[in-house]
Amino acid sequence: MRSPAEVRVWTERALRAISLVILTVMLWRSLHVESADGRGGVEGTATIAALRTWSMSPVAPTAVRVTLDSLPQPIVRDWLTALRRAGSQVGWTGELQPIAITASSIASPDRGTNVVIAAPRGSIVELRDDIAPFDTVQADEGGARFAVHADGPFIARVSGSRAVAVRGDSSILRRVLVLGSAGWESKFTTAALEESGWKVDAMIRVAPGVDVSQSAGYHIDTARYSAVVALDESASPWADAIDEYARSGGGVIIGSAAAAKMPQALRVAPVGPAVMIPMTPSGAVPVTLEKTPLSPLQSLPADAIVLRRRGEDVAVAARRYAAGRVIEIGYPESWRWRMAGDERAAEDHRQWWSGLVSAVAYAPRIALPVWTADADNAPFAALVSAIGPPTSPELAAKQRAPASRSMAWLALLLSITLLSEIASRRLRGAK
């Protein structure tokens, strides 16, 4: 059994060993953890000046923690990525709004641009170019959609964050085939499309077995037609050809009067009997599309998308059909809107019909030689892909604990062990 003197000597040795361990830890932390010369962890706002300072440090920071109040520009994001690849642990915090934008050509003679913006529901979305805003809307489920007549680049802004898209394609438009009986609906549907800039071939039935056409022949395929409009039962002789055309990628619009004559697989849904709305007397309230007769679409399949309703009734619906797209409309007499509407009725009627054709049109895309270096379509996704998801506030608070506090505790512990050893040695008379 050791004597008290030997126990005291061993205790002093243990205190000395502890002191050496503490000194080693303090030396390591001084070289690898945040210090005054910036060689350890750094924290701040991701400005160009701050990034330049961190990058010029003789030793790369072991940790870089940035606070973001908006989505960073590509140069800042790339700089943070470079720091991470240089060995720094890069993290970020901030309440940022996810945003993304795409721009593509509209299959329409007016060559507009379809701009789709993904943003949180309820957020305020602004679409603009380098000169001025186009419009500001509140995001619906998934975001917002704009049709604009401009070349871009297109800039979307949500709560200070921005995304930029450049339209990099155009579309090849072909003719539109209109099949219908002689009457107001066929006449004004053809007129609306021609006035909108579409090149139209029309096959009009004037009597049983007697058709009048404005083209030499009608081989219904995607090499000739971007879309086929079947208005009524006069399209039935071409039903199988239309079905094959849609399967190969063509766009088809089926009127309520033609639905029963089309192959069942091609149709979006069965249609009910037309609901006749009493026409407004001359000189009274102008007729709108909602005041024309309606044959509601019934028993829609699961893959159908409702495009327009009248109350609880489905008026227009669409769905994919093999490689093509099909729209079925329940308005057999849309011409009444154009003939008895207000001063804008003719223009609205044209835009409505042209929009339906654009939605289904077979229009092959061709790439444009555009400069896309400034495009930043999905900055939030790019940020997460580059340096990871945001750090939680709780974890960020732990990471921000000052290194000086831990060093102070180590210094205090070192003082205690050294003083204890010295006091013990002095009390027993050792040097």
XYZ file of C-alpha atoms in Angstrom:
431
model
C 0.000 0.000 0.000
C 1.342 3.389 -1.052
C 2.134 5.971 1.568
C 0.405 9.393 1.585
C 3.575 10.960 0.209
C 3.581 8.612 -2.797
C -0.125 9.292 -3.457
C 0.631 13.014 -3.403
C 3.441 12.588 -5.941
C 1.193 10.577 -8.266
C -1.533 13.225 -7.945
C 0.924 15.944 -8.919
C 1.965 13.899 -11.959
C -1.670 13.450 -12.967
C -2.259 17.208 -12.690
C 0.826 17.827 -14.844
C -0.436 15.333 -17.444
C -3.828 17.067 -17.485
C -2.102 20.411 -17.979
C -0.161 19.060 -20.953
C -3.364 17.672 -22.518
C -5.112 21.038 -22.070
C -2.166 22.858 -23.634
C -2.283 20.475 -26.606
C -6.039 21.054 -27.089
C -5.597 24.824 -26.891
C -2.816 24.707 -29.472
C -4.967 22.627 -31.846
C -7.951 24.943 -31.474
C -5.787 27.993 -32.077
C -4.769 26.502 -35.429
C -8.089 25.021 -36.590
C -10.945 26.929 -34.984
C -12.088 30.511 -35.464
C -9.374 33.003 -34.542
C -8.681 36.690 -34.859
C -6.638 36.378 -38.059
C -9.558 34.683 -39.899
C -7.846 31.346 -40.410
C -10.581 29.376 -38.651
C -14.358 29.565 -38.950
C -15.875 32.737 -40.400
C -19.404 34.058 -40.369
C -21.208 36.935 -42.009
C -23.184 38.164 -45.008
C -22.209 36.758 -48.392
C -20.981 39.977 -50.010
C -18.302 40.129 -52.680
C -15.983 41.945 -50.261
C -16.431 39.287 -47.566
C -15.917 36.456 -50.028
C -12.754 38.101 -51.320
C -11.400 38.468 -47.762
C -12.146 34.851 -46.872
C -10.574 33.610 -50.110
C -7.368 35.623 -49.613
C -6.708 34.202 -46.139
C -3.336 32.342 -45.950
C -5.184 29.301 -44.629
C -8.641 28.390 -45.937
C -11.376 28.842 -43.305
C -12.421 25.540 -41.810
C -16.046 26.701 -41.718
C -17.948 29.413 -43.611
C -21.401 30.324 -42.305
C -23.356 32.934 -44.271
C -26.686 34.610 -43.639
C -28.813 35.148 -46.767
C -31.763 37.542 -46.954
C -32.296 36.855 -50.682
C -31.202 34.262 -53.200
C -27.566 34.977 -54.096
C -26.453 35.870 -57.606
C -24.726 33.114 -59.602
C -21.265 34.624 -58.962
C -21.817 34.500 -55.176
C -23.196 30.958 -55.357
C -20.232 29.813 -57.460
C -17.806 31.498 -55.054
C -19.306 29.652 -52.093
C -19.087 26.441 -54.071
C -15.394 27.109 -54.714
C -14.785 27.624 -50.981
C -16.508 24.333 -50.233
C -14.393 22.516 -52.804
C -11.296 24.122 -51.310
C -12.027 22.315 -48.057
C -14.209 24.757 -46.099
C -17.448 23.558 -44.557
C -20.015 25.950 -46.053
C -23.437 26.447 -44.452
C -26.149 29.058 -44.767
C -29.218 30.304 -42.953
C -32.104 32.473 -44.117
C -35.813 32.461 -44.889
C -35.641 32.274 -48.686
C -38.567 31.770 -51.064
C -38.141 28.873 -53.523
C -38.541 30.212 -57.059
C -38.018 28.924 -60.598
C -38.905 30.185 -64.070
C -39.115 28.785 -67.596
C -39.789 30.529 -70.918
C -40.871 28.761 -74.085
C -42.449 29.794 -77.340
C -46.234 29.587 -77.717
C -47.477 27.526 -80.650
C -49.295 30.485 -82.143
C -48.884 32.762 -85.177
C -48.262 35.782 -82.955
C -45.085 34.091 -81.631
C -45.671 34.943 -77.995
C -43.784 33.507 -75.033
C -45.222 31.258 -72.353
C -43.593 32.086 -69.010
C -44.223 29.745 -66.067
C -43.041 30.702 -62.579
C -42.932 28.305 -59.633
C -43.414 30.124 -56.332
C -45.042 29.517 -52.927
C -48.804 29.814 -52.912
C -50.005 33.266 -51.915
C -46.687 34.993 -52.604
C -46.585 38.110 -54.781
C -44.910 37.336 -58.122
C -43.605 40.049 -60.438
C -42.612 39.327 -64.037
C -40.465 41.907 -65.818
C -37.663 42.334 -68.305
C -34.689 44.667 -68.207
C -36.910 47.652 -69.018
C -40.180 47.425 -67.085
C -42.606 45.022 -65.363
C -45.118 43.017 -67.382
C -47.470 42.139 -64.545
C -47.690 41.354 -60.825
C -49.964 38.590 -59.542
C -50.537 36.482 -56.468
C -49.243 32.949 -56.934
C -51.875 30.242 -57.125
C -51.214 26.596 -56.315
C -47.738 26.001 -57.706
C -47.063 29.501 -58.990
C -48.165 31.687 -61.894
C -48.293 31.658 -65.669
C -47.954 34.528 -68.150
C -48.329 34.877 -71.919
C -46.261 37.837 -73.113
C -45.151 39.242 -76.455
C -41.481 39.914 -75.792
C -38.141 38.255 -76.382
C -36.772 38.468 -72.837
C -34.732 37.813 -70.836
C -37.564 37.351 -68.337
C -37.037 38.154 -64.669
C -39.263 36.802 -61.880
C -39.151 38.408 -58.442
C -40.591 37.023 -55.215
C -39.823 38.693 -51.863
C -36.529 40.130 -53.050
C -35.338 36.909 -54.684
C -35.132 36.656 -58.458
C -34.848 34.087 -61.217
C -33.987 34.730 -64.852
C -35.011 32.784 -67.953
C -34.116 33.145 -71.619
C -36.361 31.741 -74.319
C -34.202 29.335 -76.243
C -36.639 27.865 -78.743
C -39.148 28.582 -81.457
C -41.866 26.417 -82.965
C -42.766 25.211 -86.437
C -46.439 25.815 -87.179
C -48.420 23.968 -89.795
C -51.954 24.370 -91.043
C -55.213 23.819 -89.145
C -57.983 21.639 -90.567
C -61.576 22.638 -89.731
C -64.307 20.051 -90.336
C -67.926 21.154 -90.014
C -71.301 21.649 -91.603
C -72.263 24.798 -93.446
C -73.438 27.226 -90.793
C -72.477 30.046 -88.514
C -70.258 27.979 -86.221
C -68.073 26.672 -89.061
C -67.928 30.089 -90.716
C -66.888 32.077 -87.678
C -64.552 29.420 -86.262
C -62.651 29.428 -89.569
C -62.704 33.229 -89.659
C -61.448 33.502 -86.076
C -58.475 31.248 -86.780
C -57.588 32.934 -90.066
C -57.827 36.395 -88.494
C -55.465 35.182 -85.735
C -52.875 34.259 -88.352
C -53.429 30.511 -88.666
C -53.392 28.986 -92.146
C -56.666 27.089 -92.363
C -57.943 24.275 -94.562
C -61.719 23.923 -94.248
C -63.924 21.025 -95.308
C -67.529 22.208 -95.089
C -70.490 19.876 -95.660
C -73.265 21.704 -97.494
C -75.503 18.674 -98.124
C -75.399 14.911 -97.564
C -72.461 13.663 -99.607
C -71.581 17.170 -100.793
C -68.525 18.856 -99.300
C -66.908 22.150 -100.197
C -63.213 22.542 -99.493
C -60.598 25.234 -99.883
C -57.732 22.819 -100.435
C -56.893 20.189 -103.039
C -56.567 17.276 -100.649
C -56.714 16.278 -96.998
C -54.271 13.671 -95.814
C -54.549 14.129 -92.069
C -51.074 13.759 -90.583
C -48.582 15.793 -88.563
C -46.521 16.583 -91.668
C -49.337 18.873 -92.855
C -51.463 19.855 -89.854
C -50.747 21.238 -86.412
C -54.350 20.676 -85.314
C -57.702 19.325 -86.460
C -60.960 20.963 -85.344
C -63.969 18.621 -85.600
C -67.025 20.803 -84.975
C -69.947 18.440 -85.629
C -71.083 15.114 -87.008
C -69.865 15.999 -90.508
C -66.369 14.991 -89.314
C -67.423 11.350 -88.855
C -65.979 10.094 -92.197
C -62.529 11.141 -90.950
C -62.960 9.761 -87.405
C -60.461 6.910 -87.774
C -57.921 9.165 -89.512
C -58.283 11.745 -86.728
C -57.764 9.042 -84.123
C -54.540 7.898 -85.814
C -53.437 11.514 -86.221
C -53.836 12.151 -82.480
C -51.958 8.969 -81.605
C -48.998 10.162 -83.673
C -48.807 13.485 -81.797
C -51.389 15.702 -83.477
C -53.716 18.068 -81.646
C -57.480 17.617 -81.854
C -60.404 19.826 -80.801
C -63.738 18.037 -80.635
C -67.002 19.972 -80.553
C -69.940 18.674 -78.572
C -71.869 17.917 -81.769
C -68.970 15.776 -83.069
C -68.193 13.875 -79.865
C -70.682 11.076 -80.449
C -69.194 10.402 -83.913
C -65.586 10.164 -82.720
C -63.963 6.923 -81.455
C -64.700 6.473 -77.769
C -61.007 6.259 -76.860
C -60.324 9.628 -78.517
C -63.014 11.561 -76.682
C -62.348 13.317 -73.411
C -65.837 12.603 -72.065
C -69.437 12.024 -73.136
C -71.535 15.158 -73.525
C -75.036 15.776 -72.278
C -77.880 17.456 -74.110
C -77.403 21.129 -74.850
C -78.692 23.467 -72.144
C -80.342 26.312 -73.996
C -80.128 29.731 -72.373
C -82.740 32.236 -73.554
C -81.064 34.719 -75.848
C -80.890 38.350 -74.731
C -83.224 40.648 -76.664
C -81.549 43.061 -79.059
C -80.279 46.198 -77.363
C -80.046 44.609 -73.909
C -77.035 43.051 -72.134
C -74.488 41.717 -74.681
C -74.090 37.981 -75.133
C -71.016 36.348 -73.608
C -69.688 32.823 -74.006
C -71.389 31.897 -70.745
C -74.759 32.853 -72.208
C -74.512 30.583 -75.234
C -75.903 27.007 -75.239
C -73.874 24.385 -73.391
C -73.615 20.623 -73.735
C -71.857 19.748 -70.457
C -69.101 17.145 -70.421
C -69.964 14.220 -68.180
C -68.040 11.416 -66.432
C -64.533 12.741 -67.040
C -61.686 10.181 -66.855
C -59.077 10.483 -64.131
C -56.462 11.953 -66.482
C -58.715 14.741 -67.793
C -58.020 18.381 -66.909
C -60.935 20.783 -66.595
C -60.204 24.013 -68.454
C -63.540 25.784 -68.023
C -66.715 25.382 -66.015
C -70.166 26.892 -66.010
C -71.304 26.568 -62.446
C -70.968 22.878 -61.610
C -70.963 21.803 -65.260
C -67.734 21.116 -67.165
C -67.638 23.188 -70.339
C -64.119 22.507 -71.659
C -61.710 19.716 -70.742
C -58.458 18.294 -72.086
C -56.306 15.198 -71.799
C -53.313 13.459 -73.308
C -54.076 10.851 -75.939
C -51.065 8.684 -76.779
C -48.540 11.217 -78.151
C -51.154 13.890 -78.883
C -53.486 16.198 -76.998
C -57.259 16.454 -77.207
C -59.615 19.230 -76.076
C -63.357 18.719 -75.970
C -65.645 21.746 -75.835
C -69.291 21.866 -74.848
C -70.201 25.103 -76.659
C -71.941 24.160 -79.945
C -72.832 27.777 -80.816
C -69.914 29.995 -79.836
C -70.693 32.151 -82.868
C -73.498 33.827 -80.889
C -70.833 35.344 -78.627
C -69.110 36.964 -81.590
C -72.296 38.119 -83.317
C -74.222 39.484 -80.309
C -71.465 40.410 -77.890
C -69.990 43.765 -76.963
C -67.365 45.724 -78.914
C -64.609 43.319 -77.810
C -66.530 40.141 -78.573
C -64.945 39.548 -82.001
C -61.411 39.935 -80.602
C -62.200 37.776 -77.551
C -63.726 35.109 -79.805
C -60.563 35.091 -81.943
C -58.268 34.814 -78.927
C -60.364 32.035 -77.409
C -60.297 29.849 -80.506
C -56.634 30.593 -81.226
C -55.787 29.739 -77.604
C -57.569 26.382 -77.866
C -55.611 25.487 -80.998
C -52.324 26.651 -79.421
C -52.972 24.417 -76.407
C -53.134 21.234 -78.513
C -51.098 22.135 -81.591
C -48.387 19.822 -82.854
C -45.521 22.315 -83.200
C -41.986 20.865 -83.292
C -39.484 22.948 -81.336
C -36.273 24.282 -82.804
C -33.400 25.613 -80.717
C -32.433 29.269 -81.096
C -28.825 30.530 -80.982
C -29.246 32.603 -77.828
C -26.824 33.622 -75.093
C -27.862 31.766 -71.956
C -24.959 32.644 -69.647
C -27.108 35.145 -67.726
C -29.992 32.696 -67.242
C -30.635 31.531 -63.680
C -33.824 29.501 -63.970
C -33.905 27.855 -60.534
C -31.625 29.761 -58.120
C -32.974 28.127 -54.945
C -32.490 24.607 -56.320
C -29.044 25.585 -57.589
C -28.092 26.946 -54.143
C -29.151 23.734 -52.378
C -27.395 21.629 -55.006
C -24.190 23.664 -54.651
C -23.786 24.000 -50.866
C -26.616 21.988 -49.342
C -29.905 22.795 -47.584
C -30.175 25.602 -45.020
C -28.907 25.044 -41.510
C -31.633 24.910 -38.871
C -31.721 27.877 -36.448
C -30.975 25.577 -33.505
C -27.909 24.061 -35.166
C -26.759 27.463 -36.375
C -26.959 28.796 -32.820
C -24.768 25.947 -31.606
C -22.295 26.517 -34.418
C -22.089 30.205 -33.595
C -20.951 29.553 -29.989
C -17.802 31.702 -29.667
C -14.539 29.792 -29.669
C -13.169 32.296 -27.144
C -15.633 31.000 -24.535
C -14.374 27.425 -24.842
C -10.776 28.694 -24.791
C -11.534 30.636 -21.615
C -12.835 27.498 -19.917
C -9.750 25.590 -21.008
C -7.513 28.386 -19.696
C -9.342 28.322 -16.361
C -8.971 24.549 -16.094
C -5.269 24.835 -17.010
C -4.759 27.446 -14.266
C -6.420 25.217 -11.681
C -4.324 22.178 -12.564
C -1.064 24.140 -12.628
C -1.780 25.989 -9.401
C -2.850 22.776 -7.703
C 0.351 21.036 -8.738
C 2.556 23.962 -7.671
C 0.750 24.357 -4.341
C 1.061 20.642 -3.610
C 4.763 20.638 -4.381
C 5.390 23.732 -2.238
C 3.445 22.363 0.697
C 5.542 19.191 0.784
C 8.747 21.182 0.347
C 9.583 20.003 -3.196
C 11.024 22.354 -5.825
